[in-house]
Short mmCIF file of C-alpha atoms and ligand atoms in Angstrom, two decimals:
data_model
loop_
_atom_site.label_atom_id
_atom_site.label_comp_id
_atom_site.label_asym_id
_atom_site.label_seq_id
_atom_site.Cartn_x
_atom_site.Cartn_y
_atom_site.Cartn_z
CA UNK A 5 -51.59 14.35 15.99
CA UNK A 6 -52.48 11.01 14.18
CA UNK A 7 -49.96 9.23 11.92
CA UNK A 8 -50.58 6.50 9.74
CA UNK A 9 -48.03 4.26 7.72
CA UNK A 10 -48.26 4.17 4.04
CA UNK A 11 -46.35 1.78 2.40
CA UNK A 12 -45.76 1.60 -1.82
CA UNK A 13 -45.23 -1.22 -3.38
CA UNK A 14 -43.62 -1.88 -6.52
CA UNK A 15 -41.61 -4.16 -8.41
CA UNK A 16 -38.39 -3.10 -7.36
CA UNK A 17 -38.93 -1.32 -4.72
CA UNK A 18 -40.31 -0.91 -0.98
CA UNK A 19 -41.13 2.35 -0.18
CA UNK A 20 -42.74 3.05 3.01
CA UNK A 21 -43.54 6.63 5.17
CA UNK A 22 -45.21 7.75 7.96
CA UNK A 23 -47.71 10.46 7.26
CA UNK A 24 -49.26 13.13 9.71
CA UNK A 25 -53.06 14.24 9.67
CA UNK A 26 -51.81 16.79 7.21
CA UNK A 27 -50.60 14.81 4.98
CA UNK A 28 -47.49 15.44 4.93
CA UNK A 29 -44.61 12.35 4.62
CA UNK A 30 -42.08 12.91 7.60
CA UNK A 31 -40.14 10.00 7.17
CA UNK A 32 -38.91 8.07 4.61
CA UNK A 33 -37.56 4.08 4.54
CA UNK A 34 -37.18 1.51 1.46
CA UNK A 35 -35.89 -1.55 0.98
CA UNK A 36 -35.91 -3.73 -2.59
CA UNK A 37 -38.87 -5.15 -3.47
CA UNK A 38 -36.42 -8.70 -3.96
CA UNK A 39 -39.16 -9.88 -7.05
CA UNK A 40 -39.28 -14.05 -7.26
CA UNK A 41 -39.13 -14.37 -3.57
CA UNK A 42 -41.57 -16.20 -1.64
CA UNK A 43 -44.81 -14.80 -0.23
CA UNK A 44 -43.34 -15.11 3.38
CA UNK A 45 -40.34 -13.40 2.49
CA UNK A 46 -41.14 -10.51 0.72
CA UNK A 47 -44.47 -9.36 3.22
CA UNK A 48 -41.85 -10.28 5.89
CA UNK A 49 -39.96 -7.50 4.26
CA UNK A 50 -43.02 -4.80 4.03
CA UNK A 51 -43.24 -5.03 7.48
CA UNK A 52 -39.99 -4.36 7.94
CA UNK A 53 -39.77 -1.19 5.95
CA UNK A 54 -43.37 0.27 7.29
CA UNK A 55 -41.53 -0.63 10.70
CA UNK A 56 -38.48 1.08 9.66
CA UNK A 57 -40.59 3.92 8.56
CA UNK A 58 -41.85 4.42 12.17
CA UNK A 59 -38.39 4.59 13.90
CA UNK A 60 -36.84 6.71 11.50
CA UNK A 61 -39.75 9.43 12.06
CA UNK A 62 -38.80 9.20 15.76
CA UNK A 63 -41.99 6.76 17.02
CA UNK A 64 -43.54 3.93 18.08
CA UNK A 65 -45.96 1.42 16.47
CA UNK A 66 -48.15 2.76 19.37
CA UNK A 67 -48.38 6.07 17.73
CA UNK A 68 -49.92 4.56 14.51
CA UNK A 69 -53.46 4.37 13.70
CA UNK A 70 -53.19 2.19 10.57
CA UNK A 71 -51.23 0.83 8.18
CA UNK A 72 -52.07 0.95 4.36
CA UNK A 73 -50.85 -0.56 1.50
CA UNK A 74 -51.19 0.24 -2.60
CA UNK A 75 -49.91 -2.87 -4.53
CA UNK A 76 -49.27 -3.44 -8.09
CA UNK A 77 -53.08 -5.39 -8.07
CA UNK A 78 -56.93 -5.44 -7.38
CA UNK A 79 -58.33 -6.53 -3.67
CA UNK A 80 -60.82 -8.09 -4.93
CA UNK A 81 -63.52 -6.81 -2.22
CA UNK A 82 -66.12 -9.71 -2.40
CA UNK A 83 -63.46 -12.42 -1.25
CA UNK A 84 -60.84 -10.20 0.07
CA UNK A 85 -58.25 -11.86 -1.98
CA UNK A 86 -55.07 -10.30 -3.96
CA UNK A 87 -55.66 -10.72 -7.61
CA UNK A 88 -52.70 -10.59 -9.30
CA UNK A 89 -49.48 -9.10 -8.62
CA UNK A 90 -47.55 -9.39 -12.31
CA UNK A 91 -44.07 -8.44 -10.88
CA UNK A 92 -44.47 -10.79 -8.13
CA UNK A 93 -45.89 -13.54 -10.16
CA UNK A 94 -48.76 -13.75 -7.09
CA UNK A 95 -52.47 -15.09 -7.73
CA UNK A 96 -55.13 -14.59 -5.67
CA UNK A 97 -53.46 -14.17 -2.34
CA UNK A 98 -54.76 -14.19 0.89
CA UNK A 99 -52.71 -11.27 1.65
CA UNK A 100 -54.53 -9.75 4.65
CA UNK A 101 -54.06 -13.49 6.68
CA UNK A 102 -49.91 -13.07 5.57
CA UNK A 103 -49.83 -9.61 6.96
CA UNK A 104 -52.05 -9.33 9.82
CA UNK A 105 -49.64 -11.43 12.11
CA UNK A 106 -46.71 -9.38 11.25
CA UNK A 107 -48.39 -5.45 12.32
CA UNK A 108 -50.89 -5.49 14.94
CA UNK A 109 -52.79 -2.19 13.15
CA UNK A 110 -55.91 -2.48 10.87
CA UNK A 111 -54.62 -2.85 7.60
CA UNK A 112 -55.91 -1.44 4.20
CA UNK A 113 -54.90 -2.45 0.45
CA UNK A 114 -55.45 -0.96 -2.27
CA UNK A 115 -54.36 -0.84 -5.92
CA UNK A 116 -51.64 1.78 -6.28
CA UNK A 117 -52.67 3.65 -9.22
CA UNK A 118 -55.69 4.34 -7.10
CA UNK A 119 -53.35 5.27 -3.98
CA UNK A 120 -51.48 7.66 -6.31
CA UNK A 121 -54.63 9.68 -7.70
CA UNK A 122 -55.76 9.56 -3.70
CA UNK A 123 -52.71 11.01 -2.42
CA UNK A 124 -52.83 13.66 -4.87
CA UNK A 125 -55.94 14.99 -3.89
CA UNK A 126 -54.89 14.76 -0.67
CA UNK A 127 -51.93 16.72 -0.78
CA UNK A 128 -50.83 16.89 -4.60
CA UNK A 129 -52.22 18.80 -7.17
CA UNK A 130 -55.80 17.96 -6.96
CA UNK A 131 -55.70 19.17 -3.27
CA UNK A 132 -59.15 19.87 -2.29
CA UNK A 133 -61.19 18.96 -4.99
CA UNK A 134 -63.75 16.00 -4.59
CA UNK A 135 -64.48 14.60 -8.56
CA UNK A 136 -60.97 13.96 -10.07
CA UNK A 137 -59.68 12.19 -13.03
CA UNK A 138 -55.50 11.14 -12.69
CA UNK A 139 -53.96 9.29 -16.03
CA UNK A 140 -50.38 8.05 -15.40
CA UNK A 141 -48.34 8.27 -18.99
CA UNK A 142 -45.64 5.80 -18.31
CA UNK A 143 -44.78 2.57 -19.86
CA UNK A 144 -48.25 2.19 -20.08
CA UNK A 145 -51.57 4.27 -19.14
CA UNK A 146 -52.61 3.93 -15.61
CA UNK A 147 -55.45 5.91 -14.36
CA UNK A 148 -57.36 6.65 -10.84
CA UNK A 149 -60.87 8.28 -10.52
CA UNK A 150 -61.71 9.89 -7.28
CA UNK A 151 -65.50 10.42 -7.42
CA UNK A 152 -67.27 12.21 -4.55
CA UNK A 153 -64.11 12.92 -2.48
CA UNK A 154 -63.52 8.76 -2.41
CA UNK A 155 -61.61 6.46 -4.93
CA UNK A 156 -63.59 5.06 -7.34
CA UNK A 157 -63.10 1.00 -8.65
CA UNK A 158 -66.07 -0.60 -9.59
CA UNK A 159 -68.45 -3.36 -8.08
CA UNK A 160 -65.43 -5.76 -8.32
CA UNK A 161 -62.13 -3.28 -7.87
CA UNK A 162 -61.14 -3.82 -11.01
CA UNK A 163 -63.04 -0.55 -12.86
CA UNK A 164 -60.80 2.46 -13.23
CA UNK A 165 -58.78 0.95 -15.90
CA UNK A 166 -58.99 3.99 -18.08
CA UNK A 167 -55.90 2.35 -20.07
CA UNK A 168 -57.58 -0.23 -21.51
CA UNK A 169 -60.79 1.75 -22.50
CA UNK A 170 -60.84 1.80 -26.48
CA UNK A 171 -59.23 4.91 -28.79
CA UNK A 172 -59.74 3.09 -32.32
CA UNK A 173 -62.40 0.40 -33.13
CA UNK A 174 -59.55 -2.71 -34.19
CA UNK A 175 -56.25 -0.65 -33.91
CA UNK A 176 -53.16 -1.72 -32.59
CA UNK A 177 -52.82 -4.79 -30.25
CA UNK A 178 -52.61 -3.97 -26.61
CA UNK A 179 -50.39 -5.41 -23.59
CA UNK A 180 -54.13 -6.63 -22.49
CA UNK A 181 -54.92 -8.74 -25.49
CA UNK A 182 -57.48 -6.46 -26.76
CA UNK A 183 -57.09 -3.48 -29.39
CA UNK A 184 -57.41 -0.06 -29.93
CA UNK A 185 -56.98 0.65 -26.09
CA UNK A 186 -55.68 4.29 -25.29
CA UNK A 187 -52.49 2.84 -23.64
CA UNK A 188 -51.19 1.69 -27.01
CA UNK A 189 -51.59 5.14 -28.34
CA UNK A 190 -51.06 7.16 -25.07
CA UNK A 191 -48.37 5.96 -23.35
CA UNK A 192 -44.39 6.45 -23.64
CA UNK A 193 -44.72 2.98 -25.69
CA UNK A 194 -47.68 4.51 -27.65
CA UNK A 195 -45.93 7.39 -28.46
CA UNK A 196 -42.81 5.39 -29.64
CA UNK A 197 -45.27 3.08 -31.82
CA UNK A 198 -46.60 6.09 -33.67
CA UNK A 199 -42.86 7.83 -33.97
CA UNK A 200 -41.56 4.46 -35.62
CA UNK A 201 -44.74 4.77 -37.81
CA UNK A 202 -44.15 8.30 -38.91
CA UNK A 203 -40.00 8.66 -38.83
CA UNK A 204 -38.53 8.84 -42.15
CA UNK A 205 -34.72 9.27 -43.07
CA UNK A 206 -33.58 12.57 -43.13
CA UNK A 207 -34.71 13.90 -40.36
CA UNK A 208 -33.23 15.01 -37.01
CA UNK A 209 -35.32 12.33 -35.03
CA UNK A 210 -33.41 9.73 -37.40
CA UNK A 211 -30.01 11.32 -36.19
CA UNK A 212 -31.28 10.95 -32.87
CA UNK A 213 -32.03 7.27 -32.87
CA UNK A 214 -28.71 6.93 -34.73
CA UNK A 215 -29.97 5.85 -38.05
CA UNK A 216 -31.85 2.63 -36.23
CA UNK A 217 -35.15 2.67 -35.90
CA UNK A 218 -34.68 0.02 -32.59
CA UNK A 219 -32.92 2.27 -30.89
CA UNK A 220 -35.39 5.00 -30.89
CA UNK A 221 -37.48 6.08 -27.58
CA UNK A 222 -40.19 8.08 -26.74
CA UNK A 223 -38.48 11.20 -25.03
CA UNK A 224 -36.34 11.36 -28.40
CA UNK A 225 -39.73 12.63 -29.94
CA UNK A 226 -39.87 15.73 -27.15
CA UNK A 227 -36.26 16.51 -27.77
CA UNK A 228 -36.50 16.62 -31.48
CA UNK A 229 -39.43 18.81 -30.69
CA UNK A 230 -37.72 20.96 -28.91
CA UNK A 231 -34.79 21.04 -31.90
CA UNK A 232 -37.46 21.98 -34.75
CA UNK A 233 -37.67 18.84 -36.11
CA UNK A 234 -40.90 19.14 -38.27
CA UNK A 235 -41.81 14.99 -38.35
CA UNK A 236 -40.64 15.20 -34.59
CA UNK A 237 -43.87 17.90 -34.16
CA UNK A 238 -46.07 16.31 -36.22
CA UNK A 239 -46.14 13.17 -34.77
CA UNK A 240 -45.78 14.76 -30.95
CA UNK A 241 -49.42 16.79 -32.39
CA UNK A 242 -51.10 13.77 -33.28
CA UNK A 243 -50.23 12.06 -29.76
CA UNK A 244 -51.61 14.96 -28.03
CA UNK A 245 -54.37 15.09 -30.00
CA UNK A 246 -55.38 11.29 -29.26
CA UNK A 247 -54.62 12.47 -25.75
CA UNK A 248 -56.90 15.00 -25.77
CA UNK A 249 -59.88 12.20 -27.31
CA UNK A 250 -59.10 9.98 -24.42
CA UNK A 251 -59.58 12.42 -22.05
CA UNK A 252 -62.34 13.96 -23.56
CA UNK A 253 -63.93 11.02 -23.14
CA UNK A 254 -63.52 10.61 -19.02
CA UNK A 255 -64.28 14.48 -19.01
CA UNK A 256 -67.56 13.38 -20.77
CA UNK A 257 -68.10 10.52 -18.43
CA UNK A 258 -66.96 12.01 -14.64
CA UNK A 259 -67.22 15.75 -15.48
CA UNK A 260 -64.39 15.71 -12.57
CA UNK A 261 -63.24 19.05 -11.35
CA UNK A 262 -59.59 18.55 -12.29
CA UNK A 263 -57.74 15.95 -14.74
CA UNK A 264 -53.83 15.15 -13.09
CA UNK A 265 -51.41 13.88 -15.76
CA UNK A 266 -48.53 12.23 -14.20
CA UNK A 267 -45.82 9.44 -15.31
CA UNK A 268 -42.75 9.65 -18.15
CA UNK A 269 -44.53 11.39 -20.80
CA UNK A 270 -45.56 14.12 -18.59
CA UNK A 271 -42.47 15.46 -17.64
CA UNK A 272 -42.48 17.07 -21.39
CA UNK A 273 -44.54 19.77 -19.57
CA UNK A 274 -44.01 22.76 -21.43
CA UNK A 275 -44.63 20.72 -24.63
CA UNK A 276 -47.80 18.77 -23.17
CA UNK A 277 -49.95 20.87 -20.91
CA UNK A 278 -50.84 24.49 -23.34
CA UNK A 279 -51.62 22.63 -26.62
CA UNK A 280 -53.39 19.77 -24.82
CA UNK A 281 -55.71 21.78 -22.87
CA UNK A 282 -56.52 23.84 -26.47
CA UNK A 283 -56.97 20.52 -27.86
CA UNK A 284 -59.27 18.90 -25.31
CA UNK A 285 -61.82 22.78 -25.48
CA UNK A 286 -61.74 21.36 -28.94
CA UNK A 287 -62.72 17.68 -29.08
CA UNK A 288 -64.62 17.64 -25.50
CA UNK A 289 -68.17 17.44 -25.04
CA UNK A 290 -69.89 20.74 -24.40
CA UNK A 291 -66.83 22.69 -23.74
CA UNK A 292 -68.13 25.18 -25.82
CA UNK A 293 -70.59 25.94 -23.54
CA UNK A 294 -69.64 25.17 -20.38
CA UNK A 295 -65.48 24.68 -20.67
CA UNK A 296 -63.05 22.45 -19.38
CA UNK A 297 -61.61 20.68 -16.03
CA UNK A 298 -58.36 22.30 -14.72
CA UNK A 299 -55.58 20.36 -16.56
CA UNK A 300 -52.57 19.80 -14.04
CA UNK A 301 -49.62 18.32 -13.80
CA UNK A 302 -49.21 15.89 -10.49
CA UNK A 303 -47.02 17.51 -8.18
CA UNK A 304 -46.67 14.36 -5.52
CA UNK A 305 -44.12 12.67 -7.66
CA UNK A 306 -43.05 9.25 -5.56
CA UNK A 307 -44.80 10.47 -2.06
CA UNK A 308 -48.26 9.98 -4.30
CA UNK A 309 -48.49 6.66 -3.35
CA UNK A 310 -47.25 6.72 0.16
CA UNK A 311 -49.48 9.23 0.83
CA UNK A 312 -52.68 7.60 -0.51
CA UNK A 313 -51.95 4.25 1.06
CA UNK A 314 -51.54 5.93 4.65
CA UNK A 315 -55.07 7.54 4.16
CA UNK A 316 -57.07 5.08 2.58
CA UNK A 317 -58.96 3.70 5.96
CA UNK A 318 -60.33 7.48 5.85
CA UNK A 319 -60.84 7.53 1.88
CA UNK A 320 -60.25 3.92 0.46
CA UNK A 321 -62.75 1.24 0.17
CA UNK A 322 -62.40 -1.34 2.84
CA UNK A 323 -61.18 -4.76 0.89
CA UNK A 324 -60.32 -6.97 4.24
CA UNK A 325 -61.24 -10.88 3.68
CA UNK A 326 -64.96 -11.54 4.75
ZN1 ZN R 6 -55.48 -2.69 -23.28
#
């Protein structure tokens, strides 16, 4: 049996596992991430866990046949450097030459949006399929293509940002400095932007906030839903319908076999997945014709990313320092 140590990183925690040929996670370790740390400290500390990994599953660092990494950043694959890590404040890192000393196994990196829409077709709900298309409704919109049964980035590493493609022609201002992208429309904060738009007094989503427009969030939208509120399902209808544009678009683009919605947003699933999928037949290029991907919800949840970063020296891209 082969295992391999994947290791998710995010900014607050330091979650690693040890993953069998099957793909299957069969043990579990984490440790905070400890954010405004040095470098030393805190890949000090992702050794540690990816070694704590290993002993909890009952082996040795002998029995491991690489260790990989997704990280809140881009490899970029020409120089081998980390590009940016926001939540760690990092800029272009030479991670590989910090880590190498630390595990003695060949290490691979990759951005962990791209290690969550891996390990779902690995083991998650796009198990199997080779052409897939994974959008990530949280805070914002992250997204992962898997094209030809390996993960997709670009000439540079930094493609795949399905976020920050463009919904509206000059609409709202994004987190990226440009406009209009879908993950000002799309996301739990896009969703909240349109609600405060559309919320008038009145109204059961107005009880729900508590009379204060601040205090409203984005899951109060599902709930109000789910009470009848009429604004509450208008302006849930026009998110999904700008959700169905956006991915409309990709289906246009990657024609992948299966679209995997994860993050916040999706967890609305009896409210999201029937109306989107009669939305996207709608608004999606020769479905008419031809139809639609599967629609799906991912099923990984946090063992995505473990998962894709323990397989990616069999399906990742190799980013090492040249
Ligand atoms: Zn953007």
């Amino acid at each position: 049996m082969r295992y391999d140590i994947g290791l998710d990183v995010g900014g607050t925690n330091l979650s690693a596992g040890v993953v069998d040929e099957e793909g299957r996670v069969i043990s579990h370790a984490a440790l905070p991430a400890g954010a405004g740390r040095s470098i030393d400290e805190i890949t000090a500390d992702m050794a540690k866990v990816s070694l704590m990994a290993v002993e909890n599953a009952g082996l040795t660092l002998r029995d491991m046949a690489s260790w990989g990494i997704g990280m809140p950043s881009y490899v970029n694959p020409r120089t081998g450097l980390l590009v940016h890590a926001n939540c760690f404040g990092w800029r272009n890192v030479p991670i590989y030459r910090y880590l190498e000393p630390l595990i003695a196994l060949p290490i691979y990196i990759e951005n962990d949006a791209n290690c969550a829409v891996l390990g779902e077709t690995v083991a998650g709900a796009a198990k199997d399929f080779q052409n897939v298309v994974m959008l990530t409704l949280g805070t914002g919109v992250g997204g992962g293509i898997i094209l030809n049964g390996r993960i997709y980035s670009g000439a540079d590493g930094l493609g795949a940002e399905l976020g920050h493609t463009k919904l509206f022609f000059r609409g709202r201002k994004c987190t990226c400095g440009q406009m209009g992208c879908i993950d000002g429309y799309c996301s739990a904060r896009g969703l909240k932007e349109t609600a405060k738009e559309m919320l008038t007094d009145g109204t059961l989503l107005w009880d729900l906030c508590h009379h204060d427009i601040r205090k409203l969030e984005a899951q109060m939208v599902t709930e109000a839903v789910q009470l009848g509120d009429q604004t509450a399902v208008e302006i849930w209808d026009l998110y999904l319908s700008q959700l169905a544009a956006a991915i409309g678009n990709f289906i246009a683009i990657f024609r992948p076999e299966a679209v995997i919605l994860g993050g916040g947003v999706a967890k609305a699933s009896d409210l999201l997945l029937n109306p989107l999928r009669k939305k996207v037949q709608e608004s999606t290029f020769a479905a008419q014709e031809i139809g639609i991907p599967e629609m799906r919800l991912a099923q990984a949840g946090n063992d995505a990313g473990i998962i894709g970063a323990a397989v990616l020296e069999k399906y990742g891209i190799d980013r090492r320092e040249k």
